[in-house]
Amino acid sequence: MQAVFHWPLRVYYEDTDTGGVVFYANYLKFFERARTEWLRAAGVEQQSLAVSDKVMFVVKSTAIDYHLPGLLDDQISVSVVVKKLGRASVEFDQQAWRIGGVEPQLLCSGSIRVGCVDTQSLRPVGIPAHVLARLGQSHVLAQ
Amino acid sequence: MQAVFHWPLRVYYEDTDTGGVVFYANYLKFFERARTEWLRAAGVEQQSLAVSDKVMFVVKSTAIDYHLPGLLDDQISVSVVVKKLGRASVEFDQQAWRIGGVEPQLLCSGSIRVGCVDTQSLRPVGIPAHVLARLGQSHVLAQ
Amino acid sequence: MQAVFHWPLRVYYEDTDTGGVVFYANYLKFFERARTEWLRAAGVEQQSLAVSDKVMFVVKSTAIDYHLPGLLDDQISVSVVVKKLGRASVEFDQQAWRIGGVEPQLLCSGSIRVGCVDTQSLRPVGIPAHVLARLGQSHVLAQ
Amino acid sequence: MQAVFHWPLRVYYEDTDTGGVVFYANYLKFFERARTEWLRAAGVEQQSLAVSDKVMFVVKSTAIDYHLPGLLDDQISVSVVVKKLGRASVEFDQQAWRIGGVEPQLLCSGSIRVGCVDTQSLRPVGIPAHVLARLGQSHVLAQ
């Protein structure tokens, strides 16, 4: 079984819309913050990666379901699970939960596939070996 | 055959990220602008709808594929096609094309399902008859 | 007297917050869209400028007053007036008006100072002569 | 002398633009996150305030200077200082510093004035006494 990485965040005015709820597109930002911190926890900084390895990760596809509306001031916990680690791409399952109440409530869930690309040509390239090693280890360690 | 509604827009700095491309979450904004203008073209203003009928549309699920990166200053044309018109929800197929070059290029495509909810309780309610009539007519007229 | 450039836009869900109004930071986006289109109308594309001249414009300071709240579906007209055209910077006076009603209403006004910088070093550099010429001409023509 | 409240945050892709730096409008979001957490630390939740007291805070004016560009992955610390506490408005001085390097660097500074308004009419109203008491106490305690 794989351990689950969690990243906490808060809902601010910037995240909401006039419907009184979190603007749906912003869950993609919440999900990315969690993936970024998961990467950082594995020792990978994306700014450094762009400079040293001339690669970056770009989102290739997303499939998102919205279950319950998030509200201003909500405490959110975003999970990161690696579904599939390929040579040039990674598939994630992610969820955003409202926490801090009587029991957690699932607000949003989805799958995100990211690809590794050259920072100049924007064409697909293999994930650098040192990154793959760290992600693989993190995967193994997490099992 | 259903006619396709198109909405043009431009890529500004606000839409891009440090990867040098349009930030992927922003295509959801582009898609929504086009759906909003499609609704407006059918005579439906969402602010009025919230006031007069106490309902609003919320996004329930999205499935998006990113094909090519959008760039600063790109001219984009976003299409809107109604895939399925239900009593309380609508499914759309949408695409974002880069235009203005030698030939159009598909940047992003996807399906978006929106539901009609009460503005106070945020619970699902039927799409108001006068809206449904307009959307249905627009559908018929567009064939 | 200087002619005033106007750029029209609409308020979408993405622009609003749970207070039921346009999120104040988004007027900076509205103002920039208008400046970008003012530049484009003068024949200057910023993506081309970054590639051909290795320069870009960055915002150095802003002073903004919020007068009335903008609402979903509002039609907005944003004005652009060059207050001062320097060798490496431009100062603008801008306003956002709600139009389409009985009479226009001023929602937001402010001053924005942008500087010209090298795209690599991000250090100040003079505005390219061919751009300055176009802006100067546009200024003269507009008087 | 008044104690200074600090709020830490990270720069993600969502915060940057194709110029390779933090998009300037996003510092307003960073500043607001810090003000929100400063309020929360004083025991005031804005969502509760809107429900129980029918008031909310809206930004009335901003004056911002941009000193150095923020970059992806930067660690930022945002300060909050109350410059003036009125009956219906608060003026703040705020700064965003890049931390985590050899020495802190000032990226952005500015003044923000917020007003208290009725959530329905959006008209100015006095800050509720229990909030004013908490802010005043926090002010006194912080000296």
Coordinates of C-alpha atoms in Angstrom, one line a residue:
Chain A
M1 CA 0.0 0.0 0.0
Q2 CA 1.2 3.4 -0.9
A3 CA 1.5 6.2 1.7
V4 CA -0.5 9.3 0.8
F5 CA 1.1 12.7 0.8
H6 CA -1.2 15.5 2.2
W7 CA -0.8 19.3 1.8
P8 CA -2.9 21.7 3.8
L9 CA -4.2 25.0 2.6
R10 CA -6.9 27.7 3.3
V11 CA -9.6 29.2 1.1
Y12 CA -9.1 32.9 0.6
Y13 CA -11.3 35.5 -1.2
E14 CA -9.0 35.1 -4.3
D15 CA -10.2 31.5 -4.5
T16 CA -14.0 32.1 -4.5
D17 CA -16.5 33.4 -7.0
T18 CA -19.8 35.3 -6.8
G19 CA -21.6 32.0 -6.5
G20 CA -20.3 32.0 -2.9
V21 CA -18.1 29.0 -3.5
V22 CA -14.6 28.1 -4.5
F23 CA -14.2 28.7 -8.3
Y24 CA -13.9 25.2 -9.7
A25 CA -10.8 26.0 -11.8
N26 CA -8.9 26.8 -8.6
Y27 CA -8.9 23.2 -7.5
L28 CA -6.4 22.6 -10.2
K29 CA -4.2 25.2 -8.5
F30 CA -4.7 23.5 -5.1
F31 CA -3.8 20.1 -6.7
E32 CA -0.7 21.6 -8.2
R33 CA 0.4 23.1 -4.9
A34 CA 0.2 19.7 -3.4
R35 CA 2.1 18.0 -6.2
T36 CA 4.8 20.7 -6.0
E37 CA 5.3 20.1 -2.3
W38 CA 5.3 16.4 -2.8
L39 CA 8.1 16.9 -5.3
R40 CA 9.9 19.2 -3.0
A41 CA 9.6 16.7 -0.2
A42 CA 11.3 14.2 -2.5
G43 CA 14.1 16.8 -2.9
V44 CA 13.1 18.1 -6.4
E45 CA 12.8 21.9 -6.9
Q46 CA 11.2 22.8 -10.2
Q47 CA 13.0 26.1 -10.7
S48 CA 16.4 24.3 -10.2
L49 CA 15.2 21.5 -12.6
A50 CA 14.5 24.1 -15.3
V51 CA 17.9 25.6 -14.9
S52 CA 20.1 22.5 -14.4
D53 CA 18.3 19.9 -16.5
K54 CA 16.4 22.2 -19.0
V55 CA 13.2 20.3 -18.4
M56 CA 9.9 21.1 -16.8
F57 CA 6.6 19.3 -16.1
V58 CA 3.5 20.2 -18.0
V59 CA -0.1 19.0 -17.5
K60 CA -1.3 16.8 -20.3
S61 CA -4.7 15.9 -19.2
T62 CA -7.1 16.3 -16.3
A63 CA -10.3 14.5 -15.3
I64 CA -12.0 16.2 -12.3
D65 CA -15.2 15.7 -10.4
Y66 CA -16.7 18.3 -8.1
H67 CA -18.6 16.8 -5.2
L68 CA -19.3 19.6 -2.7
P69 CA -18.7 23.3 -2.8
G70 CA -15.7 24.8 -0.9
L71 CA -16.3 28.0 1.1
L72 CA -14.3 31.0 2.2
D73 CA -12.0 30.2 5.2
D74 CA -12.3 26.4 4.7
Q75 CA -9.3 24.4 5.7
I76 CA -8.5 22.0 2.8
S77 CA -6.2 19.0 2.8
V78 CA -5.1 17.9 -0.7
S79 CA -3.8 14.4 -1.2
V80 CA -1.3 13.1 -3.8
V81 CA -1.0 9.5 -4.9
V82 CA 1.1 8.4 -7.8
K83 CA -1.0 6.2 -10.0
K84 CA 1.6 5.4 -12.7
L85 CA 5.2 6.5 -13.0
G86 CA 6.3 6.4 -16.7
R87 CA 9.6 7.3 -18.3
A88 CA 8.4 10.7 -19.5
S89 CA 5.1 11.2 -17.6
V90 CA 3.4 10.7 -14.2
E91 CA -0.2 10.0 -13.4
F92 CA -1.6 11.3 -10.2
D93 CA -4.9 10.6 -8.3
Q94 CA -5.7 13.6 -6.1
Q95 CA -8.5 14.6 -3.7
A96 CA -9.4 17.9 -1.9
W97 CA -11.0 17.3 1.5
R98 CA -12.5 19.9 3.8
I99 CA -11.1 19.3 7.3
G100 CA -11.5 21.0 10.6
G101 CA -15.2 20.1 11.0
V102 CA -16.8 17.2 12.7
E103 CA -15.7 14.9 9.9
P104 CA -13.8 15.4 6.6
Q105 CA -15.8 16.1 3.5
L106 CA -14.6 15.3 0.0
L107 CA -15.0 18.4 -2.2
C108 CA -13.2 17.5 -5.3
S109 CA -11.3 14.5 -6.8
G110 CA -9.5 13.8 -10.0
S111 CA -6.7 12.4 -12.1
I112 CA -3.9 14.5 -13.5
R113 CA -1.3 13.4 -16.0
V114 CA 1.8 15.5 -16.3
G115 CA 4.6 15.1 -18.9
C116 CA 8.2 16.0 -18.9
V117 CA 9.2 18.5 -21.6
D118 CA 12.3 20.4 -22.8
T119 CA 12.0 24.0 -21.5
Q120 CA 13.0 25.4 -24.9
S121 CA 11.3 23.1 -27.5
L122 CA 8.4 22.1 -25.2
R123 CA 8.8 18.6 -26.6
P124 CA 8.5 15.5 -24.5
V125 CA 11.7 14.2 -23.0
G126 CA 12.5 11.5 -20.4
I127 CA 12.3 12.4 -16.7
P128 CA 16.0 13.0 -15.6
A129 CA 17.4 9.8 -14.0
H130 CA 18.2 11.6 -10.7
V131 CA 14.5 12.7 -10.5
L132 CA 13.2 9.3 -11.5
A133 CA 15.4 7.7 -8.8
R134 CA 14.0 10.0 -6.1
L135 CA 10.4 9.5 -7.2
G136 CA 10.9 5.8 -7.5
Q137 CA 12.5 5.7 -4.0
S138 CA 9.8 7.8 -2.6
H139 CA 7.3 5.4 -4.2
V140 CA 9.1 2.4 -2.7
L141 CA 9.5 4.0 0.6
A142 CA 5.9 4.9 0.6
Q143 CA 4.7 1.4 0.1
Chain B
M1 CA -25.9 18.7 -37.6
Q2 CA -25.5 21.2 -34.9
A3 CA -24.0 24.7 -35.6
V4 CA -21.0 25.5 -33.5
F5 CA -20.8 28.6 -31.4
H6 CA -17.3 30.3 -31.4
W7 CA -15.9 32.9 -29.1
P8 CA -12.7 34.8 -29.8
L9 CA -10.2 35.9 -27.2
R10 CA -6.5 36.9 -26.7
V11 CA -3.8 35.5 -24.5
Y12 CA -2.5 38.2 -22.1
Y13 CA 0.3 38.0 -19.5
E14 CA -2.3 37.1 -16.8
D15 CA -3.0 33.9 -18.7
T16 CA 0.6 32.6 -18.9
D17 CA 3.1 31.1 -16.5
T18 CA 6.9 31.0 -16.2
G19 CA 7.0 27.9 -18.5
G20 CA 6.4 30.4 -21.2
V21 CA 2.9 29.0 -22.1
V22 CA -0.7 29.5 -21.1
F23 CA -1.3 28.1 -17.6
Y24 CA -3.4 25.0 -18.2
A25 CA -6.1 25.9 -15.6
N26 CA -6.8 29.0 -17.5
Y27 CA -8.4 27.1 -20.4
L28 CA -11.2 26.4 -18.0
K29 CA -11.7 30.2 -17.9
F30 CA -11.6 30.4 -21.7
F31 CA -14.1 27.7 -22.0
E32 CA -16.4 29.3 -19.5
R33 CA -16.2 32.7 -21.2
A34 CA -17.4 31.0 -24.4
R35 CA -20.3 29.1 -22.6
T36 CA -21.3 32.4 -21.0
E37 CA -21.4 34.2 -24.3
W38 CA -23.3 31.3 -25.9
L39 CA -25.9 31.6 -23.1
R40 CA -26.0 35.4 -23.6
A41 CA -26.5 34.9 -27.3
A42 CA -29.5 32.7 -26.4
G43 CA -30.8 35.6 -24.3
V44 CA -29.8 34.3 -20.8
E45 CA -27.8 36.5 -18.4
Q46 CA -26.5 34.7 -15.4
Q47 CA -26.6 37.6 -13.0
S48 CA -30.3 38.1 -13.9
L49 CA -30.9 34.4 -13.6
A50 CA -29.5 34.4 -10.0
V51 CA -31.8 37.4 -9.1
S52 CA -35.0 36.4 -10.8
D53 CA -34.9 32.6 -10.6
K54 CA -32.6 32.0 -7.7
V55 CA -30.6 29.5 -9.7
M56 CA -27.1 29.4 -11.0
F57 CA -25.0 27.0 -13.1
V58 CA -22.1 25.2 -11.4
V59 CA -19.5 23.0 -13.0
K60 CA -19.9 19.3 -11.9
S61 CA -17.1 17.6 -13.9
T62 CA -14.4 18.4 -16.5
A63 CA -12.3 16.1 -18.7
I64 CA -9.6 18.1 -20.5
D65 CA -6.8 17.2 -22.9
Y66 CA -3.9 19.6 -23.6
H67 CA -2.5 19.2 -27.1
L68 CA -0.3 22.2 -27.9
P69 CA 1.0 25.1 -25.7
G70 CA -0.7 28.5 -26.1
L71 CA 1.5 31.5 -26.1
L72 CA 1.3 35.2 -25.2
D73 CA -0.6 37.3 -27.8
D74 CA -2.2 34.2 -29.4
Q75 CA -5.6 34.7 -30.9
I76 CA -7.8 31.9 -29.6
S77 CA -11.2 30.7 -30.8
V78 CA -13.2 28.7 -28.3
S79 CA -16.0 26.4 -29.6
V80 CA -19.2 25.4 -27.7
V81 CA -21.3 22.4 -28.6
V82 CA -24.1 21.0 -26.5
K83 CA -23.6 17.3 -26.2
K84 CA -26.6 16.6 -23.9
L85 CA -29.3 18.9 -22.5
G86 CA -30.8 17.4 -19.4
R87 CA -33.5 18.7 -17.0
A88 CA -31.0 19.9 -14.5
S89 CA -27.6 19.7 -16.3
V90 CA -25.9 20.4 -19.6
E91 CA -22.9 18.6 -21.1
F92 CA -20.7 20.5 -23.4
D93 CA -17.9 19.6 -25.8
Q94 CA -15.4 22.5 -26.2
Q95 CA -12.2 23.2 -28.0
A96 CA -9.7 26.0 -28.0
W97 CA -8.0 26.7 -31.3
R98 CA -5.1 29.0 -32.1
I99 CA -6.1 31.1 -35.1
G100 CA -4.6 33.9 -37.1
G101 CA -1.7 31.7 -38.4
V102 CA -1.4 29.7 -41.6
E103 CA -3.8 27.2 -40.3
P104 CA -5.7 26.7 -37.0
Q105 CA -4.1 24.6 -34.4
L106 CA -6.0 22.7 -31.6
L107 CA -4.5 23.7 -28.3
C108 CA -7.0 22.2 -25.8
S109 CA -10.2 20.1 -25.9
G110 CA -12.6 18.7 -23.4
S111 CA -16.0 17.9 -21.9
I112 CA -17.6 20.0 -19.2
R113 CA -20.8 19.1 -17.3
V114 CA -22.6 21.9 -15.5
G115 CA -25.6 21.5 -13.2
C116 CA -28.3 23.9 -12.2
V117 CA -28.4 24.7 -8.5
D118 CA -30.4 26.8 -6.0
T119 CA -28.3 29.9 -5.2
Q120 CA -28.9 29.6 -1.5
S121 CA -28.9 25.8 -0.8
L122 CA -26.5 25.0 -3.7
R123 CA -28.7 21.9 -4.2
P124 CA -29.6 20.7 -7.7
V125 CA -32.8 22.1 -9.2
G126 CA -34.3 21.9 -12.7
I127 CA -33.2 24.4 -15.3
P128 CA -36.0 27.1 -15.4
A129 CA -38.5 26.4 -18.2
H130 CA -37.9 29.7 -20.0
V131 CA -34.1 29.0 -20.1
L132 CA -34.7 25.4 -21.2
A133 CA -37.0 26.7 -24.0
R134 CA -34.3 29.1 -25.2
L135 CA -31.5 26.5 -25.1
G136 CA -33.8 23.9 -26.8
Q137 CA -34.7 26.4 -29.5
S138 CA -31.1 27.4 -29.9
H139 CA -30.4 23.8 -30.3
V140 CA -33.1 23.3 -32.9
L141 CA -32.2 26.5 -34.7
A142 CA -28.6 25.5 -34.8
Q143 CA -29.3 22.2 -36.5
Chain C
M1 CA -5.6 67.2 -25.9
Q2 CA -4.8 63.5 -26.0
A3 CA -7.3 61.1 -27.5
V4 CA -8.3 58.3 -25.1
F5 CA -8.1 54.6 -26.1
H6 CA -10.9 52.4 -24.8
W7 CA -11.1 48.6 -24.5
P8 CA -14.3 46.8 -23.8
L9 CA -14.7 43.6 -21.8
R10 CA -17.2 41.6 -19.8
V11 CA -17.2 40.4 -16.2
Y12 CA -17.2 36.6 -15.9
Y13 CA -17.4 34.3 -12.9
E14 CA -13.6 34.0 -12.9
D15 CA -13.4 37.8 -12.1
T16 CA -15.7 37.8 -9.1
D17 CA -15.4 36.7 -5.5
T18 CA -17.7 35.5 -2.8
G19 CA -18.4 39.1 -1.8
G20 CA -20.6 39.2 -4.9
V21 CA -18.3 41.7 -6.7
V22 CA -15.3 41.8 -9.0
F23 CA -12.2 40.8 -7.0
Y24 CA -10.2 44.0 -6.7
A25 CA -6.9 42.5 -7.9
N26 CA -8.6 41.7 -11.2
Y27 CA -8.9 45.3 -12.2
L28 CA -5.1 45.2 -12.7
K29 CA -5.7 42.5 -15.3
F30 CA -8.5 44.6 -17.0
F31 CA -6.1 47.6 -17.1
E32 CA -3.3 45.4 -18.6
R33 CA -5.6 44.0 -21.3
A34 CA -6.4 47.6 -22.3
R35 CA -2.7 48.6 -22.3
T36 CA -1.8 45.5 -24.4
E37 CA -4.5 46.3 -27.0
W38 CA -3.4 50.0 -27.0
L39 CA 0.2 48.8 -27.8
R40 CA -1.1 46.3 -30.4
A41 CA -3.1 49.1 -32.0
A42 CA 0.2 51.0 -32.2
G43 CA 1.7 48.0 -34.0
V44 CA 3.6 46.5 -31.1
E45 CA 3.2 42.8 -30.2
Q46 CA 4.8 42.0 -26.9
Q47 CA 5.7 38.3 -27.7
S48 CA 7.5 39.6 -30.9
L49 CA 9.2 42.3 -28.8
A50 CA 10.6 39.7 -26.4
V51 CA 11.9 37.6 -29.3
S52 CA 13.2 40.3 -31.6
D53 CA 14.4 43.0 -29.1
K54 CA 14.9 40.8 -26.0
V55 CA 12.9 43.3 -23.9
M56 CA 9.6 43.3 -22.1
F57 CA 7.5 45.7 -20.1
V58 CA 7.1 45.1 -16.3
V59 CA 4.9 47.0 -13.9
K60 CA 7.0 49.1 -11.4
S61 CA 4.2 50.7 -9.4
T62 CA 0.5 51.0 -9.2
A63 CA -1.9 53.4 -7.3
I64 CA -5.5 52.3 -7.5
D65 CA -8.8 53.6 -6.1
Y66 CA -11.9 51.5 -6.0
H67 CA -15.1 53.5 -6.3
L68 CA -18.0 51.2 -7.0
P69 CA -18.3 47.4 -7.1
G70 CA -18.3 45.6 -10.5
L71 CA -20.8 42.8 -10.9
L72 CA -21.1 39.5 -12.9
D73 CA -22.1 40.2 -16.5
D74 CA -21.1 43.9 -16.3
Q75 CA -19.9 45.5 -19.5
I76 CA -16.7 47.4 -18.7
S77 CA -14.9 49.9 -20.8
V78 CA -11.2 50.5 -19.8
S79 CA -9.4 53.7 -20.8
V80 CA -5.7 54.2 -21.4
V81 CA -4.0 57.6 -21.3
V82 CA -0.3 58.0 -21.4
K83 CA 0.6 60.4 -18.7
K84 CA 4.4 60.4 -19.3
L85 CA 6.5 58.7 -21.9
G86 CA 10.1 58.3 -20.7
R87 CA 13.2 56.6 -22.3
A88 CA 12.8 53.4 -20.2
S89 CA 9.3 53.8 -18.7
V90 CA 5.8 54.8 -19.4
E91 CA 3.2 56.2 -16.9
F92 CA -0.5 55.5 -17.6
D93 CA -3.7 56.9 -16.2
Q94 CA -6.5 54.3 -16.5
Q95 CA -10.1 54.0 -15.6
A96 CA -12.7 51.2 -15.6
W97 CA -16.3 52.3 -16.4
R98 CA -19.4 50.2 -16.2
I99 CA -21.3 50.9 -19.5
G100 CA -24.5 49.6 -20.9
G101 CA -26.7 51.1 -18.3
V102 CA -28.5 54.5 -18.2
E103 CA -25.2 56.3 -17.7
P104 CA -21.6 55.1 -17.3
Q105 CA -20.4 54.6 -13.7
L106 CA -16.7 54.8 -12.7
L107 CA -15.7 51.6 -10.9
C108 CA -12.0 51.9 -10.6
S109 CA -9.2 54.4 -11.5
G110 CA -5.5 54.5 -11.1
S111 CA -2.0 55.2 -12.3
I112 CA 0.4 52.4 -13.5
R113 CA 4.1 52.9 -14.2
V114 CA 5.7 50.2 -16.4
G115 CA 9.4 49.9 -17.1
C116 CA 11.3 48.3 -20.0
V117 CA 13.6 45.5 -19.0
D118 CA 16.0 43.0 -20.6
T119 CA 14.2 39.6 -20.8
Q120 CA 17.2 37.8 -19.4
S121 CA 18.7 40.0 -16.8
L122 CA 15.4 41.7 -15.9
R123 CA 17.4 45.0 -15.7
P124 CA 16.1 48.3 -17.0
V125 CA 16.9 49.1 -20.6
G126 CA 15.7 51.9 -22.9
I127 CA 12.5 51.3 -24.9
P128 CA 13.6 50.2 -28.4
A129 CA 13.6 53.2 -30.8
H130 CA 11.1 51.7 -33.2
V131 CA 8.7 51.2 -30.3
L132 CA 9.3 54.7 -29.0
A133 CA 8.7 56.1 -32.4
R134 CA 5.4 54.3 -32.7
L135 CA 4.3 55.3 -29.2
G136 CA 5.4 58.9 -29.8
Q137 CA 3.6 59.0 -33.1
S138 CA 0.5 57.5 -31.5
H139 CA 0.9 60.3 -28.9
V140 CA 1.2 63.0 -31.5
L141 CA -1.6 61.6 -33.6
A142 CA -3.8 61.4 -30.6
Q143 CA -3.4 65.0 -29.7
Chain D
M1 CA 6.5 50.1 18.7
Q2 CA 4.1 47.7 17.0
A3 CA 4.9 44.1 16.6
V4 CA 4.8 42.9 13.0
F5 CA 2.7 39.9 11.9
H6 CA 4.4 37.7 9.2
W7 CA 2.8 35.1 7.0
P8 CA 5.0 32.6 4.9
L9 CA 4.1 31.3 1.5
R10 CA 5.6 29.8 -1.6
V11 CA 5.6 30.8 -5.2
Y12 CA 3.9 28.2 -7.5
Y13 CA 3.4 28.1 -11.3
E14 CA 0.0 29.7 -10.8
D15 CA 1.7 32.8 -9.5
T16 CA 4.1 33.4 -12.3
D17 CA 3.9 34.7 -15.9
T18 CA 5.7 34.2 -19.2
G19 CA 8.2 36.9 -18.2
G20 CA 9.6 34.3 -15.8
V21 CA 8.6 36.2 -12.7
V22 CA 5.6 36.5 -10.2
F23 CA 2.7 38.3 -12.0
Y24 CA 2.5 41.6 -10.2
A25 CA -1.2 41.5 -9.5
N26 CA -0.6 38.4 -7.5
Y27 CA 1.2 40.3 -4.7
L28 CA -2.2 41.7 -3.9
K29 CA -3.3 38.1 -3.2
F30 CA -0.2 37.4 -1.1
F31 CA -0.9 40.6 0.9
E32 CA -4.5 39.6 1.4
R33 CA -3.6 36.1 2.6
A34 CA -1.4 37.7 5.3
R35 CA -4.1 40.2 6.3
T36 CA -6.6 37.3 6.5
E37 CA -4.3 35.2 8.7
W38 CA -3.6 38.3 10.9
L39 CA -7.4 38.7 11.4
R40 CA -7.8 35.0 12.1
A41 CA -4.9 35.2 14.6
A42 CA -7.0 37.9 16.3
G43 CA -10.0 35.5 16.4
V44 CA -11.9 36.9 13.4
E45 CA -13.1 34.6 10.6
Q46 CA -14.5 36.5 7.7
Q47 CA -17.0 33.8 6.6
S48 CA -18.5 33.9 10.1
L49 CA -18.4 37.7 10.1
A50 CA -20.5 37.8 6.9
V51 CA -23.0 35.3 8.4
S52 CA -23.3 36.7 11.9
D53 CA -22.7 40.4 11.4
K54 CA -23.7 40.8 7.8
V55 CA -20.5 42.8 7.1
M56 CA -17.4 42.2 5.1
F57 CA -14.1 44.0 4.3
V58 CA -13.5 45.4 0.9
V59 CA -10.4 47.0 -0.5
K60 CA -10.8 50.7 -1.2
S61 CA -7.4 51.7 -2.4
T62 CA -3.9 50.3 -2.9
A63 CA -0.5 51.9 -3.6
I64 CA 2.1 49.3 -4.5
D65 CA 5.8 49.4 -5.5
Y66 CA 7.6 46.5 -7.1
H67 CA 11.2 46.3 -6.2
L68 CA 12.6 42.9 -7.3
P69 CA 11.1 40.1 -9.3
G70 CA 9.8 37.0 -7.4
L71 CA 10.6 33.6 -8.9
L72 CA 9.1 30.2 -9.0
D73 CA 9.7 28.2 -5.8
D74 CA 10.7 31.4 -3.9
Q75 CA 9.9 31.4 -0.1
I76 CA 8.1 34.6 0.6
S77 CA 7.3 36.2 4.0
V78 CA 4.5 38.8 4.0
S79 CA 4.3 41.4 6.8
V80 CA 1.2 43.1 8.1
V81 CA 1.3 46.4 10.0
V82 CA -1.8 48.4 10.9
K83 CA -1.1 52.0 10.0
K84 CA -4.5 53.4 11.0
L85 CA -7.5 51.8 12.6
G86 CA -10.7 53.8 11.9
R87 CA -14.3 53.2 12.8
A88 CA -15.2 51.8 9.3
S89 CA -11.8 51.3 7.7
V90 CA -8.3 50.0 8.3
E91 CA -5.0 51.1 6.7
F92 CA -2.2 48.6 6.4
D93 CA 1.5 48.8 5.4
Q94 CA 2.6 45.5 3.9
Q95 CA 5.8 44.1 2.5
A96 CA 6.7 40.9 0.7
W97 CA 10.3 39.6 1.3
R98 CA 12.1 36.7 -0.3
I99 CA 13.6 34.6 2.5
G100 CA 15.6 31.4 2.6
G101 CA 18.6 32.9 0.8
V102 CA 21.7 34.5 2.3
E103 CA 19.8 37.6 3.3
P104 CA 16.1 38.7 2.9
Q105 CA 15.3 40.7 -0.2
L106 CA 12.4 43.1 -0.5
L107 CA 10.3 42.2 -3.5
C108 CA 7.2 44.4 -3.1
S109 CA 5.8 46.9 -0.6
G110 CA 2.6 48.9 -0.3
S111 CA -0.3 50.4 1.5
I112 CA -3.8 48.9 1.4
R113 CA -6.9 50.6 2.8
V114 CA -9.9 48.3 3.4
G115 CA -13.4 49.4 4.4
C116 CA -16.2 47.6 6.2
V117 CA -19.4 47.3 4.2
D118 CA -22.8 45.7 4.5
T119 CA -22.8 42.4 2.7
Q120 CA -26.2 43.2 1.0
S121 CA -26.1 46.9 0.2
L122 CA -22.2 47.0 -0.1
R123 CA -22.4 50.4 1.7
P124 CA -19.9 51.5 4.4
V125 CA -20.8 50.5 7.9
G126 CA -18.8 50.6 11.2
I127 CA -16.6 47.7 12.0
P128 CA -18.5 45.6 14.6
A129 CA -17.5 46.5 18.2
H130 CA -16.4 42.9 19.0
V131 CA -14.1 43.0 16.0
L132 CA -12.8 46.5 16.8
A133 CA -12.1 45.4 20.3
R134 CA -10.1 42.4 19.2
L135 CA -8.1 44.5 16.6
G136 CA -7.6 47.2 19.2
Q137 CA -6.4 44.7 21.8
S138 CA -4.2 43.0 19.2
H139 CA -2.8 46.5 18.5
V140 CA -2.2 47.2 22.2
L141 CA -0.7 43.8 22.8
A142 CA 1.5 44.2 19.8
Q143 CA 3.1 47.4 21.0

